Amino acid sequence: MDTGGNSIHDITVVSDTRLLVPVYWMKKVMLVDSQTGGTVAQLRLQDRPRNVCMWDNNTAVVTLVGRKVQFININGDSLQLGRTFSVNGNVRGVGRSGDRLIVSYLSPPWLEVLAMDGRVMHTFSIKAAGRDVFQSPEYIATSTDGMVYVSDADNSTITQLDMNLRVTRTYSDPMLQRPYGIISVSADQVLVCSNGNDRILLLCPSTGVITSILEQQDGIHRPWALTFSPTQRKLYVVPWDGSGRIQVFQQQ
């Protein structure tokens, strides 16, 4: 991709042949052909985009640095601004479960479940948790069984919560070092970018077992974000190097 050396913070699959990519300093989202890497469409945003998730087949949700959540309408190969709403802090991660959004914040670290119009439905309370669960909850994944997974690079942990933002389990492992991008492939398969040791890891929540599926010898270097196309069996990985590269791995 031609991002002018700009950083890509996240990526998501739109269809078998299309990816949606927020480009941070350009203040844009790009619709990219996943087969050629060419830009199909691009859209200017109000502020720098951080993370992205799909709301439905024709709508994406992007978090913006200026404490906003922006909906993006995808009509074929065109992008249009949808509605936007303000949030209560320095928003980072975003995930969707049913008719709710889950967002994460830094400084201080906390989470919220939001209705589609931005109303706060649940808030993660550090006091209720009784401990400092998070330091840097930057990326969120939601699974088909209604669980929420949050990666924390500073803690080197993955935390599992329910939709009421109650912590159900925290995963840690010597192999899990500075995790960033995270996606749920199935109810018992979560993929994680382990940025600190150049690995893509597979977490099985039911057992807590973490295994390495891609490593430095496979071309993984400082992985930052990832997404997966289940129909194409392709894993897309964004390295943290400002190159605008998206690596593609065919999974068996």
mmCIF file of C-alpha atoms in Angstrom:
data_model
loop_
_atom_site.group_PDB
_atom_site.id
_atom_site.type_symbol
_atom_site.label_atom_id
_atom_site.label_comp_id
_atom_site.label_asym_id
_atom_site.label_seq_id
_atom_site.Cartn_x
_atom_site.Cartn_y
_atom_site.Cartn_z
ATOM 1 C CA MET A 1 0.000 0.000 0.000
ATOM 2 C CA ASP A 2 1.089 3.559 -0.643
ATOM 3 C CA THR A 3 0.686 5.230 2.742
ATOM 4 C CA GLY A 4 3.579 7.638 2.334
ATOM 5 C CA GLY A 5 5.398 5.920 5.184
ATOM 6 C CA ASN A 6 2.433 6.471 7.484
ATOM 7 C CA SER A 7 1.607 4.063 10.241
ATOM 8 C CA ILE A 8 -1.230 1.566 10.040
ATOM 9 C CA HIS A 9 -2.698 0.896 13.477
ATOM 10 C CA ASP A 10 -5.389 -1.614 12.551
ATOM 11 C CA ILE A 11 -7.013 -3.542 9.700
ATOM 12 C CA THR A 12 -10.232 -5.450 9.080
ATOM 13 C CA VAL A 13 -11.717 -7.689 6.391
ATOM 14 C CA VAL A 14 -14.678 -6.242 4.485
ATOM 15 C CA SER A 15 -15.111 -9.044 1.943
ATOM 16 C CA ASP A 16 -13.122 -11.765 0.199
ATOM 17 C CA THR A 17 -11.329 -9.119 -1.891
ATOM 18 C CA ARG A 18 -11.497 -5.964 0.220
ATOM 19 C CA LEU A 19 -9.741 -4.746 3.367
ATOM 20 C CA LEU A 20 -10.430 -1.555 5.296
ATOM 21 C CA VAL A 21 -7.283 0.123 6.600
ATOM 22 C CA PRO A 22 -7.072 3.235 8.814
ATOM 23 C CA VAL A 23 -3.925 5.282 8.081
ATOM 24 C CA TYR A 24 -3.017 7.310 11.140
ATOM 25 C CA TRP A 25 -1.189 10.472 10.096
ATOM 26 C CA MET A 26 -3.016 10.787 6.766
ATOM 27 C CA LYS A 27 -6.328 10.974 8.684
ATOM 28 C CA LYS A 28 -7.840 8.546 6.198
ATOM 29 C CA VAL A 29 -9.347 5.129 5.829
ATOM 30 C CA MET A 30 -8.499 3.183 2.692
ATOM 31 C CA LEU A 31 -10.451 0.427 0.981
ATOM 32 C CA VAL A 32 -7.788 -1.921 -0.354
ATOM 33 C CA ASP A 33 -7.885 -4.737 -2.893
ATOM 34 C CA SER A 34 -6.554 -7.699 -0.916
ATOM 35 C CA GLN A 35 -5.358 -9.460 -4.072
ATOM 36 C CA THR A 36 -3.332 -6.607 -5.593
ATOM 37 C CA GLY A 37 -2.719 -4.271 -2.653
ATOM 38 C CA GLY A 38 -4.108 -1.385 -4.692
ATOM 39 C CA THR A 39 -6.247 1.361 -3.165
ATOM 40 C CA VAL A 40 -9.859 1.111 -4.354
ATOM 41 C CA ALA A 41 -11.208 4.085 -2.398
ATOM 42 C CA GLN A 42 -10.149 6.406 0.387
ATOM 43 C CA LEU A 43 -11.955 8.740 2.735
ATOM 44 C CA ARG A 44 -10.745 11.739 4.730
ATOM 45 C CA LEU A 45 -11.643 11.737 8.432
ATOM 46 C CA GLN A 46 -12.024 14.468 11.045
ATOM 47 C CA ASP A 47 -9.023 13.233 13.008
ATOM 48 C CA ARG A 48 -6.429 10.480 13.154
ATOM 49 C CA PRO A 49 -7.931 6.973 13.138
ATOM 50 C CA ARG A 50 -6.828 4.371 15.647
ATOM 51 C CA ASN A 51 -8.748 1.108 15.540
ATOM 52 C CA VAL A 52 -11.498 -0.374 13.393
ATOM 53 C CA CYS A 53 -14.095 -3.127 13.455
ATOM 54 C CA MET A 54 -16.986 -4.128 11.210
ATOM 55 C CA TRP A 55 -20.513 -3.339 12.438
ATOM 56 C CA ASP A 56 -22.157 -5.259 9.589
ATOM 57 C CA ASN A 57 -21.310 -6.150 5.996
ATOM 58 C CA ASN A 58 -21.709 -2.539 4.835
ATOM 59 C CA THR A 59 -20.643 -0.534 7.876
ATOM 60 C CA ALA A 60 -17.380 -0.131 9.762
ATOM 61 C CA VAL A 61 -16.626 1.656 13.021
ATOM 62 C CA VAL A 62 -13.411 3.633 13.549
ATOM 63 C CA THR A 63 -12.103 5.248 16.738
ATOM 64 C CA LEU A 64 -10.610 8.732 16.299
ATOM 65 C CA VAL A 65 -7.994 10.473 18.416
ATOM 66 C CA GLY A 66 -10.336 13.422 19.095
ATOM 67 C CA ARG A 67 -12.529 11.362 21.453
ATOM 68 C CA LYS A 68 -14.919 10.289 18.726
ATOM 69 C CA VAL A 69 -16.341 7.146 17.163
ATOM 70 C CA GLN A 70 -16.972 7.362 13.412
ATOM 71 C CA PHE A 71 -19.198 5.059 11.358
ATOM 72 C CA ILE A 72 -18.082 4.410 7.757
ATOM 73 C CA ASN A 73 -20.598 3.341 5.108
ATOM 74 C CA ILE A 74 -19.224 0.944 2.499
ATOM 75 C CA ASN A 75 -21.231 0.888 -0.720
ATOM 76 C CA GLY A 76 -19.563 -1.452 -3.185
ATOM 77 C CA ASP A 77 -16.204 0.184 -3.843
ATOM 78 C CA SER A 78 -17.046 3.569 -2.352
ATOM 79 C CA LEU A 79 -16.689 4.929 1.181
ATOM 80 C CA GLN A 80 -18.901 7.520 2.840
ATOM 81 C CA LEU A 81 -18.931 9.123 6.256
ATOM 82 C CA GLY A 82 -21.734 7.887 8.463
ATOM 83 C CA ARG A 83 -22.775 9.295 11.782
ATOM 84 C CA THR A 84 -20.372 10.034 14.599
ATOM 85 C CA PHE A 85 -20.591 10.458 18.344
ATOM 86 C CA SER A 86 -18.288 11.668 21.100
ATOM 87 C CA VAL A 87 -16.956 9.413 23.850
ATOM 88 C CA ASN A 88 -15.664 10.016 27.343
ATOM 89 C CA GLY A 89 -11.925 9.739 26.974
ATOM 90 C CA ASN A 90 -8.833 8.925 24.950
ATOM 91 C CA VAL A 91 -10.443 6.093 22.992
ATOM 92 C CA ARG A 92 -8.356 3.299 21.463
ATOM 93 C CA GLY A 93 -9.788 -0.154 20.852
ATOM 94 C CA VAL A 94 -13.200 -1.017 19.473
ATOM 95 C CA GLY A 95 -15.138 -4.252 19.071
ATOM 96 C CA ARG A 96 -18.722 -5.149 18.273
ATOM 97 C CA SER A 97 -20.960 -7.749 19.916
ATOM 98 C CA GLY A 98 -24.616 -7.910 18.879
ATOM 99 C CA ASP A 99 -26.011 -4.375 18.973
ATOM 100 C CA ARG A 100 -23.274 -3.071 21.269
ATOM 101 C CA LEU A 101 -19.797 -1.594 20.885
ATOM 102 C CA ILE A 102 -17.003 -2.170 23.363
ATOM 103 C CA VAL A 103 -14.347 0.554 23.525
ATOM 104 C CA SER A 104 -11.152 0.934 25.524
ATOM 105 C CA TYR A 105 -9.441 4.044 26.865
ATOM 106 C CA LEU A 106 -5.995 5.010 28.092
ATOM 107 C CA SER A 107 -5.011 7.471 30.839
ATOM 108 C CA PRO A 108 -6.670 6.115 32.887
ATOM 109 C CA PRO A 109 -7.226 2.625 31.462
ATOM 110 C CA TRP A 110 -10.877 1.569 31.402
ATOM 111 C CA LEU A 111 -13.597 0.058 29.168
ATOM 112 C CA GLU A 112 -17.174 0.873 28.202
ATOM 113 C CA VAL A 113 -20.011 -0.939 26.466
ATOM 114 C CA LEU A 114 -21.887 1.511 24.242
ATOM 115 C CA ALA A 115 -25.209 1.435 22.436
ATOM 116 C CA MET A 116 -25.138 2.254 18.735
ATOM 117 C CA ASP A 117 -25.969 5.898 19.507
ATOM 118 C CA GLY A 118 -23.132 6.241 22.000
ATOM 119 C CA ARG A 119 -25.093 5.764 25.229
ATOM 120 C CA VAL A 120 -23.014 4.077 27.942
ATOM 121 C CA MET A 121 -24.521 0.719 28.925
ATOM 122 C CA HIS A 122 -21.743 -0.658 31.149
ATOM 123 C CA THR A 123 -18.447 0.640 32.491
ATOM 124 C CA PHE A 124 -15.467 -1.385 33.622
ATOM 125 C CA SER A 125 -14.676 -0.349 37.178
ATOM 126 C CA ILE A 126 -11.126 -0.776 38.456
ATOM 127 C CA LYS A 127 -12.491 -0.399 41.974
ATOM 128 C CA ALA A 128 -14.987 -3.216 41.456
ATOM 129 C CA ALA A 129 -12.259 -5.419 40.004
ATOM 130 C CA GLY A 130 -10.202 -4.848 43.128
ATOM 131 C CA ARG A 131 -6.898 -4.696 41.278
ATOM 132 C CA ASP A 132 -5.116 -2.959 38.438
ATOM 133 C CA VAL A 133 -6.304 -5.240 35.653
ATOM 134 C CA PHE A 134 -5.142 -2.952 32.837
ATOM 135 C CA GLN A 135 -2.290 -0.613 32.064
ATOM 136 C CA SER A 136 -2.692 -0.196 28.296
ATOM 137 C CA PRO A 137 -5.883 -1.829 26.937
ATOM 138 C CA GLU A 138 -5.390 -0.854 23.283
ATOM 139 C CA TYR A 139 -6.986 -3.674 21.264
ATOM 140 C CA ILE A 140 -10.292 -5.509 21.648
ATOM 141 C CA ALA A 141 -11.719 -8.694 20.145
ATOM 142 C CA THR A 142 -15.210 -10.102 20.627
ATOM 143 C CA SER A 143 -16.141 -13.755 20.145
ATOM 144 C CA THR A 144 -19.282 -15.487 18.947
ATOM 145 C CA ASP A 145 -20.071 -16.640 22.488
ATOM 146 C CA GLY A 146 -20.281 -13.055 23.745
ATOM 147 C CA MET A 147 -16.871 -12.820 25.402
ATOM 148 C CA VAL A 148 -14.579 -9.795 25.192
ATOM 149 C CA TYR A 149 -10.794 -10.101 24.914
ATOM 150 C CA VAL A 150 -8.467 -7.180 25.628
ATOM 151 C CA SER A 151 -4.732 -7.156 24.940
ATOM 152 C CA ASP A 152 -2.490 -5.199 27.289
ATOM 153 C CA ALA A 153 1.031 -4.563 26.034
ATOM 154 C CA ASP A 154 2.344 -3.100 29.295
ATOM 155 C CA ASN A 155 1.041 -6.022 31.363
ATOM 156 C CA SER A 156 1.783 -8.649 28.662
ATOM 157 C CA THR A 157 -1.643 -10.168 29.307
ATOM 158 C CA ILE A 158 -4.900 -11.002 27.573
ATOM 159 C CA THR A 159 -7.983 -10.382 29.730
ATOM 160 C CA GLN A 160 -11.329 -12.070 29.121
ATOM 161 C CA LEU A 161 -14.519 -10.276 30.195
ATOM 162 C CA ASP A 162 -18.234 -10.844 29.744
ATOM 163 C CA MET A 163 -20.550 -8.285 28.133
ATOM 164 C CA ASN A 164 -21.152 -6.675 31.537
ATOM 165 C CA LEU A 165 -17.383 -6.089 31.673
ATOM 166 C CA ARG A 166 -16.803 -8.505 34.520
ATOM 167 C CA VAL A 167 -13.352 -10.084 34.368
ATOM 168 C CA THR A 168 -13.651 -13.844 33.934
ATOM 169 C CA ARG A 169 -10.017 -14.768 33.301
ATOM 170 C CA THR A 170 -6.578 -13.304 32.649
ATOM 171 C CA TYR A 171 -4.106 -15.118 30.398
ATOM 172 C CA SER A 172 -0.342 -14.772 30.625
ATOM 173 C CA ASP A 173 2.542 -16.830 29.310
ATOM 174 C CA PRO A 174 6.312 -16.345 28.849
ATOM 175 C CA MET A 175 5.628 -16.452 25.097
ATOM 176 C CA LEU A 176 3.154 -13.549 25.352
ATOM 177 C CA GLN A 177 5.259 -10.389 25.160
ATOM 178 C CA ARG A 178 3.755 -6.930 24.571
ATOM 179 C CA PRO A 179 0.552 -8.073 22.824
ATOM 180 C CA TYR A 180 -1.216 -5.588 20.561
ATOM 181 C CA GLY A 181 -3.588 -6.608 17.750
ATOM 182 C CA ILE A 182 -6.056 -9.352 18.682
ATOM 183 C CA ILE A 183 -8.890 -11.104 16.840
ATOM 184 C CA SER A 184 -11.319 -13.908 17.641
ATOM 185 C CA VAL A 185 -11.445 -16.537 14.913
ATOM 186 C CA SER A 186 -13.931 -18.756 16.750
ATOM 187 C CA ALA A 187 -15.303 -19.173 20.263
ATOM 188 C CA ASP A 188 -12.128 -21.030 21.249
ATOM 189 C CA GLN A 189 -9.501 -19.493 18.963
ATOM 190 C CA VAL A 190 -8.023 -16.055 19.567
ATOM 191 C CA LEU A 191 -5.055 -14.781 17.552
ATOM 192 C CA VAL A 192 -2.668 -12.247 19.055
ATOM 193 C CA CYS A 193 0.225 -10.103 17.812
ATOM 194 C CA SER A 194 3.059 -10.712 20.272
ATOM 195 C CA ASN A 195 5.068 -7.635 19.364
ATOM 196 C CA GLY A 196 7.854 -8.184 21.886
ATOM 197 C CA ASN A 197 9.104 -11.462 20.439
ATOM 198 C CA ASP A 198 8.013 -11.369 16.770
ATOM 199 C CA ARG A 199 5.258 -13.972 16.952
ATOM 200 C CA ILE A 200 1.628 -14.545 16.093
ATOM 201 C CA LEU A 201 0.106 -16.565 18.910
ATOM 202 C CA LEU A 202 -2.981 -18.743 19.174
ATOM 203 C CA LEU A 203 -4.852 -18.621 22.483
ATOM 204 C CA CYS A 204 -7.412 -21.343 23.250
ATOM 205 C CA PRO A 205 -9.560 -19.742 25.971
ATOM 206 C CA SER A 206 -11.093 -22.998 27.215
ATOM 207 C CA THR A 207 -7.700 -24.435 28.152
ATOM 208 C CA GLY A 208 -5.629 -21.279 28.483
ATOM 209 C CA VAL A 209 -2.992 -22.830 26.233
ATOM 210 C CA ILE A 210 -1.002 -20.367 24.093
ATOM 211 C CA THR A 211 0.952 -21.632 21.082
ATOM 212 C CA SER A 212 3.032 -19.931 18.419
ATOM 213 C CA ILE A 213 1.764 -20.268 14.840
ATOM 214 C CA LEU A 214 4.022 -17.767 13.029
ATOM 215 C CA GLU A 215 7.474 -16.553 14.038
ATOM 216 C CA GLN A 216 10.425 -14.487 12.867
ATOM 217 C CA GLN A 217 11.573 -17.179 10.443
ATOM 218 C CA ASP A 218 8.153 -16.932 8.762
ATOM 219 C CA GLY A 219 8.662 -13.205 8.186
ATOM 220 C CA ILE A 220 6.993 -11.885 11.342
ATOM 221 C CA HIS A 221 8.713 -8.782 12.727
ATOM 222 C CA ARG A 222 7.157 -6.476 15.334
ATOM 223 C CA PRO A 223 3.564 -7.420 14.480
ATOM 224 C CA TRP A 224 1.094 -4.695 15.393
ATOM 225 C CA ALA A 225 -2.346 -5.558 13.981
ATOM 226 C CA LEU A 226 -3.999 -8.472 12.212
ATOM 227 C CA THR A 227 -7.230 -9.708 10.683
ATOM 228 C CA PHE A 228 -8.446 -12.982 9.215
ATOM 229 C CA SER A 229 -10.633 -13.958 6.260
ATOM 230 C CA PRO A 230 -12.350 -17.261 7.155
ATOM 231 C CA THR A 231 -13.565 -17.920 3.608
ATOM 232 C CA GLN A 232 -10.177 -17.261 2.013
ATOM 233 C CA ARG A 233 -8.247 -18.748 4.967
ATOM 234 C CA LYS A 234 -5.889 -15.783 4.793
ATOM 235 C CA LEU A 235 -4.275 -14.030 7.730
ATOM 236 C CA TYR A 236 -3.279 -10.385 7.207
ATOM 237 C CA VAL A 237 -0.588 -8.953 9.488
ATOM 238 C CA VAL A 238 0.568 -5.338 9.792
ATOM 239 C CA PRO A 239 4.159 -4.890 11.043
ATOM 240 C CA TRP A 240 5.057 -1.854 13.115
ATOM 241 C CA ASP A 241 7.610 -0.327 10.756
ATOM 242 C CA GLY A 242 5.791 2.566 9.066
ATOM 243 C CA SER A 243 6.195 0.892 5.676
ATOM 244 C CA GLY A 244 2.508 0.522 4.859
ATOM 245 C CA ARG A 245 3.104 -3.192 4.253
ATOM 246 C CA ILE A 246 0.427 -5.798 4.859
ATOM 247 C CA GLN A 247 1.725 -9.345 5.033
ATOM 248 C CA VAL A 248 -0.496 -12.177 3.806
ATOM 249 C CA PHE A 249 -0.284 -15.725 5.134
ATOM 250 C CA GLN A 250 -2.314 -18.642 3.778
ATOM 251 C CA GLN A 251 -3.612 -20.757 6.653
ATOM 252 C CA GLN A 252 -4.420 -24.451 6.472
#
